[in-house]
PDB file of C-alpha atoms in Angstrom:
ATOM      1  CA  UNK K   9     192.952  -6.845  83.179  1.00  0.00           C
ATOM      2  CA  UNK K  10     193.493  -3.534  81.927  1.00  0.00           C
ATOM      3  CA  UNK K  11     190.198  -1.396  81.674  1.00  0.00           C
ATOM      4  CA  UNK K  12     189.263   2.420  81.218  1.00  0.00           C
ATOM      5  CA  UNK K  13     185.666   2.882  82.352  1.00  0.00           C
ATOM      6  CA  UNK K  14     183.750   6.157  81.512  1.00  0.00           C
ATOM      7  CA  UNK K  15     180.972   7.554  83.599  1.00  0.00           C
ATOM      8  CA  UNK K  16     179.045  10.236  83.876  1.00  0.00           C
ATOM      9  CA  UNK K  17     177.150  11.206  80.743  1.00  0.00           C
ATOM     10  CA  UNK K  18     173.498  11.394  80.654  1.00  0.00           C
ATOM     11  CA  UNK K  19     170.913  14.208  79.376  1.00  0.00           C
ATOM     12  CA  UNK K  20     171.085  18.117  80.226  1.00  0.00           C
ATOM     13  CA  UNK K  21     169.618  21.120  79.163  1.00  0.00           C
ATOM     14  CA  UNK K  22     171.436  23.263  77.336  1.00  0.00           C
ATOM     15  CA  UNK K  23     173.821  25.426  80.253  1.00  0.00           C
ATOM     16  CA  UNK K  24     173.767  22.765  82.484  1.00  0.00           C
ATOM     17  CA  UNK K  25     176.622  20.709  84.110  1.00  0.00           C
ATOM     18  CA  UNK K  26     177.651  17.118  83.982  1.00  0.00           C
ATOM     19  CA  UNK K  27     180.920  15.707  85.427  1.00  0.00           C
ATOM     20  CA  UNK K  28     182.871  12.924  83.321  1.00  0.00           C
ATOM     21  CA  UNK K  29     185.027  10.152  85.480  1.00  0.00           C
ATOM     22  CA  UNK K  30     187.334   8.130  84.099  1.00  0.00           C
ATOM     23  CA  UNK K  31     188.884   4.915  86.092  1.00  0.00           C
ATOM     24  CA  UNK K  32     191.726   3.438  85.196  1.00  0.00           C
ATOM     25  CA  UNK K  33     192.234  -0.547  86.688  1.00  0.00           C
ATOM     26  CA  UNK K  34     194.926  -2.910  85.618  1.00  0.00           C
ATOM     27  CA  UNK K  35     197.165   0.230  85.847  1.00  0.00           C
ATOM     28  CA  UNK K  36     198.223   3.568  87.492  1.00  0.00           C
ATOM     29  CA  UNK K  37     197.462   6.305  85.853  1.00  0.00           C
ATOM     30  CA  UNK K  38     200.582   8.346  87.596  1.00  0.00           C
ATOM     31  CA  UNK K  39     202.769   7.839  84.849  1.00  0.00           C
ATOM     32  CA  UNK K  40     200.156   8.770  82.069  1.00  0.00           C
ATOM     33  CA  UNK K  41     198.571  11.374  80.149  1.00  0.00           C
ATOM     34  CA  UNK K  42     194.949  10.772  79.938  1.00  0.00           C
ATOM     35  CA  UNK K  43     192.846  13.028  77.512  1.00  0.00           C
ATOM     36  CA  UNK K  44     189.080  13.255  76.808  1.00  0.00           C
ATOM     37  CA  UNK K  45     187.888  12.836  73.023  1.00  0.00           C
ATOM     38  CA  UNK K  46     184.340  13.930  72.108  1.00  0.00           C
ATOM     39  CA  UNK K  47     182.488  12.049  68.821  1.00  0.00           C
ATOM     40  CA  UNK K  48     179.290  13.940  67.847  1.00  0.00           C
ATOM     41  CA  UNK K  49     176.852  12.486  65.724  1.00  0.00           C
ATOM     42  CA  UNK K  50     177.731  11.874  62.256  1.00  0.00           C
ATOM     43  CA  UNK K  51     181.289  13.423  62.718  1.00  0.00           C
ATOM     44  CA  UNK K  52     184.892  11.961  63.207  1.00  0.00           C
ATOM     45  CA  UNK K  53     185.913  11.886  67.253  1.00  0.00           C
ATOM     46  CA  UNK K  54     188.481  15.004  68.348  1.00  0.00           C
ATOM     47  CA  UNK K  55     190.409  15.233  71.048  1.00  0.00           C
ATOM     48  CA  UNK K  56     188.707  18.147  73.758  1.00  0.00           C
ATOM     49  CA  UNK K  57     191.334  17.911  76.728  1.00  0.00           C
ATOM     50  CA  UNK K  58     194.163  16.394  78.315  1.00  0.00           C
ATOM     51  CA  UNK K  59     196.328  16.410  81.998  1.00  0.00           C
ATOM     52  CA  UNK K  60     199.967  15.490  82.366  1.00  0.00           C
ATOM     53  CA  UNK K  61     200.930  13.025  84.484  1.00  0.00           C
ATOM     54  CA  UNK K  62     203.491  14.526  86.603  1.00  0.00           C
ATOM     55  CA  UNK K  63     202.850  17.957  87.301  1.00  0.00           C
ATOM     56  CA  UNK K  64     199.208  18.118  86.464  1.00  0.00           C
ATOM     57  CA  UNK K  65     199.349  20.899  84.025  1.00  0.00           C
ATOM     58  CA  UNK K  66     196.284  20.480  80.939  1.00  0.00           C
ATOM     59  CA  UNK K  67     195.491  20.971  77.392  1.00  0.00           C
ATOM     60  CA  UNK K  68     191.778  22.222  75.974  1.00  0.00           C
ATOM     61  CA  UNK K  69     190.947  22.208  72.606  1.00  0.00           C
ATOM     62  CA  UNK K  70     189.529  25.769  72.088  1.00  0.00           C
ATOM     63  CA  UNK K  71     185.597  24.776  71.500  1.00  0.00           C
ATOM     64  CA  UNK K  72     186.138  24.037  75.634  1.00  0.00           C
ATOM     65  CA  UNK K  73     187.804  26.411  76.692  1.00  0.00           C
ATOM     66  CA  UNK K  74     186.625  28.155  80.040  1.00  0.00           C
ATOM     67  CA  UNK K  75     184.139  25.749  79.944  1.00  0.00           C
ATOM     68  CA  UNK K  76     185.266  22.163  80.751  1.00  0.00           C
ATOM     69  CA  UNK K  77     188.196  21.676  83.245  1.00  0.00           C
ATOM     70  CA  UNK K  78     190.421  18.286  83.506  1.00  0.00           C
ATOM     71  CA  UNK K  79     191.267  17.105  86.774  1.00  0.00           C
ATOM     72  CA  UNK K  80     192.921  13.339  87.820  1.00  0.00           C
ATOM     73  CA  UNK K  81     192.728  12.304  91.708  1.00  0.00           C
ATOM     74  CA  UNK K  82     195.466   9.686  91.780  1.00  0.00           C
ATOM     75  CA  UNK K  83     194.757   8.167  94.693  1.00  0.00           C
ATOM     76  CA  UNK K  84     191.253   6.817  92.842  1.00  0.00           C
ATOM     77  CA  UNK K  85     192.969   6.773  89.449  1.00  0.00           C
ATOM     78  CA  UNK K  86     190.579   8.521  88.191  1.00  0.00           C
ATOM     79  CA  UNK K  87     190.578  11.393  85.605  1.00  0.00           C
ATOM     80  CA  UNK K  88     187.485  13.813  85.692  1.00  0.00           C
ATOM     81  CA  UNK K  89     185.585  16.187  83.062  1.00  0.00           C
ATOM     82  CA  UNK K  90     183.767  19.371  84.877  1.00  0.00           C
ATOM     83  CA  UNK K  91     181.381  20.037  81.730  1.00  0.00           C
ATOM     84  CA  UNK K  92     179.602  23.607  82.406  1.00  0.00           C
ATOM     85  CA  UNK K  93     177.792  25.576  80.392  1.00  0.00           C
ATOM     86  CA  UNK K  94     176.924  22.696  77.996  1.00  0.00           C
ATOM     87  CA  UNK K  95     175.693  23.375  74.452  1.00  0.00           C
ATOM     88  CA  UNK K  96     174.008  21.358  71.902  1.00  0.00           C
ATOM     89  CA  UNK K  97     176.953  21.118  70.222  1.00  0.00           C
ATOM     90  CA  UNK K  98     178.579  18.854  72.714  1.00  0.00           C
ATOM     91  CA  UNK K  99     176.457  16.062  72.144  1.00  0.00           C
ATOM     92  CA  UNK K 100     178.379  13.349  71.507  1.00  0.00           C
ATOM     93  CA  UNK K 101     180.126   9.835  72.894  1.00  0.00           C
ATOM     94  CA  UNK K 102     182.686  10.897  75.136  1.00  0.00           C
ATOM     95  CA  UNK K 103     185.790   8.720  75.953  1.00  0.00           C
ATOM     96  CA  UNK K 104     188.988   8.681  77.485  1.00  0.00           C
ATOM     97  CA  UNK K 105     192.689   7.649  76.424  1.00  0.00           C
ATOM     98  CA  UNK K 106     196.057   7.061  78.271  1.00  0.00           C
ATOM     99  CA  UNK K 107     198.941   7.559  76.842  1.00  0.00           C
ATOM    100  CA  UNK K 108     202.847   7.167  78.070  1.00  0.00           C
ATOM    101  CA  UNK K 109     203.536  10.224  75.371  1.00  0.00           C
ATOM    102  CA  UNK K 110     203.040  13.610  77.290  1.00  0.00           C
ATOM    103  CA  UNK K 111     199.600  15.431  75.988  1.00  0.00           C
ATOM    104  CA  UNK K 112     201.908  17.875  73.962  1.00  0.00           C
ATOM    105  CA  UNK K 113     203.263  14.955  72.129  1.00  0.00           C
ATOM    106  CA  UNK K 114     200.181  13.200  71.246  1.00  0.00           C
ATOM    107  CA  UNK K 115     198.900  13.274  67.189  1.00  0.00           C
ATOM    108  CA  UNK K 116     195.404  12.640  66.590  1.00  0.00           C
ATOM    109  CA  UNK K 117     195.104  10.508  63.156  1.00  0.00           C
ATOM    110  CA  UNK K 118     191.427   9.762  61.662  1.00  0.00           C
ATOM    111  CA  UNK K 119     189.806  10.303  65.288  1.00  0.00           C
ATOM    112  CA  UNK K 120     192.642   7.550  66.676  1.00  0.00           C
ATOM    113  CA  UNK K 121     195.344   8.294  69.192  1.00  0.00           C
ATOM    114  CA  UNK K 122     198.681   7.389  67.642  1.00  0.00           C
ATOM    115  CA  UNK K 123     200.762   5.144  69.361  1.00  0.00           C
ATOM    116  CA  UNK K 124     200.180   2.689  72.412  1.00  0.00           C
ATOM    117  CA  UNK K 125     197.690   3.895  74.359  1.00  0.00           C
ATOM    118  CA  UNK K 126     194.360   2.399  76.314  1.00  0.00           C
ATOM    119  CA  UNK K 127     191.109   3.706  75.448  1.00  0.00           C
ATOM    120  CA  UNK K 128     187.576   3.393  76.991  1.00  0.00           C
ATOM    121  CA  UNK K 129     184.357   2.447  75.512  1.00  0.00           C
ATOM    122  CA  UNK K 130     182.647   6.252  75.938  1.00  0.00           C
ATOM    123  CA  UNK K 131     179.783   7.703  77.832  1.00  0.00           C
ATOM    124  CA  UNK K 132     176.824   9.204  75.748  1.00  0.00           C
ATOM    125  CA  UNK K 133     176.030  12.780  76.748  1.00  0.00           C
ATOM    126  CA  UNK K 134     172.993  14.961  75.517  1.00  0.00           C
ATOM    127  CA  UNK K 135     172.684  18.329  75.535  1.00  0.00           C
ATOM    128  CA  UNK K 136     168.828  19.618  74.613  1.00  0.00           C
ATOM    129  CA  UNK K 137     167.841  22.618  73.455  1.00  0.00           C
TER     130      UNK K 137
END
């Protein structure tokens, strides 16, 4: 069975850290891009980050920037989100995608990832004031 499982989340105080996984099984994530999408409450779910599947290299939405980091350690499949210097503004259900289509290449439609892809169910995190 093909599954993405998100971990991680929890509550933090506003500057804190938190560190996202996300496990692949059913699959290898070595010939996907996985990406991060962030819904906060009461708005439509945007894509926040993403890491190619061959050489590594990443995307960040600019909200993230300097802040969160994308990392994958193939030989867990598993795709990780370094969170520092959280805000209350990153509240929100965080989930992860994989997608065949390199991260340059994916369109985000409505909050959806276009095309085939697997997604995961999301992790809450809380950031307090």
């Amino acid at each position: 069975e093909v599954q993405l499982v998100e971990s991680g989340g929890g509550l933090v105080q506003a500057g804190g850290s938190l560190r996202l996984s996300c496990t692949a099984s059913g699959f290898s994530f070595d010939d996907y891009a996985v990406g991060w999408f962030r819904q906060a409450p009461g708005k439509e779910r945007e894509w926040i980050s993403c890491i190619r599947s061959s050489e590594g290299s990443t995307n960040d939405t600019d909200s993230v920037k300097g802040r969160f980091t994308i990392s994958k350690d193939n030989a867990k499949n598993t795709v990780y989100l370094q969170m520092n210097s959280l805000k209350p503004e990153d509240t929100g259900i965080y989930s992860c995608a994989a997608s065949r289509k390199s991260c340059l290449n994916w369109v985000v439609v409505g909050g959806s990832l276009s095309g085939n892809h697997y997604s995961g169910q999301g992790t809450q995190v809380t950031v307090s004031s």
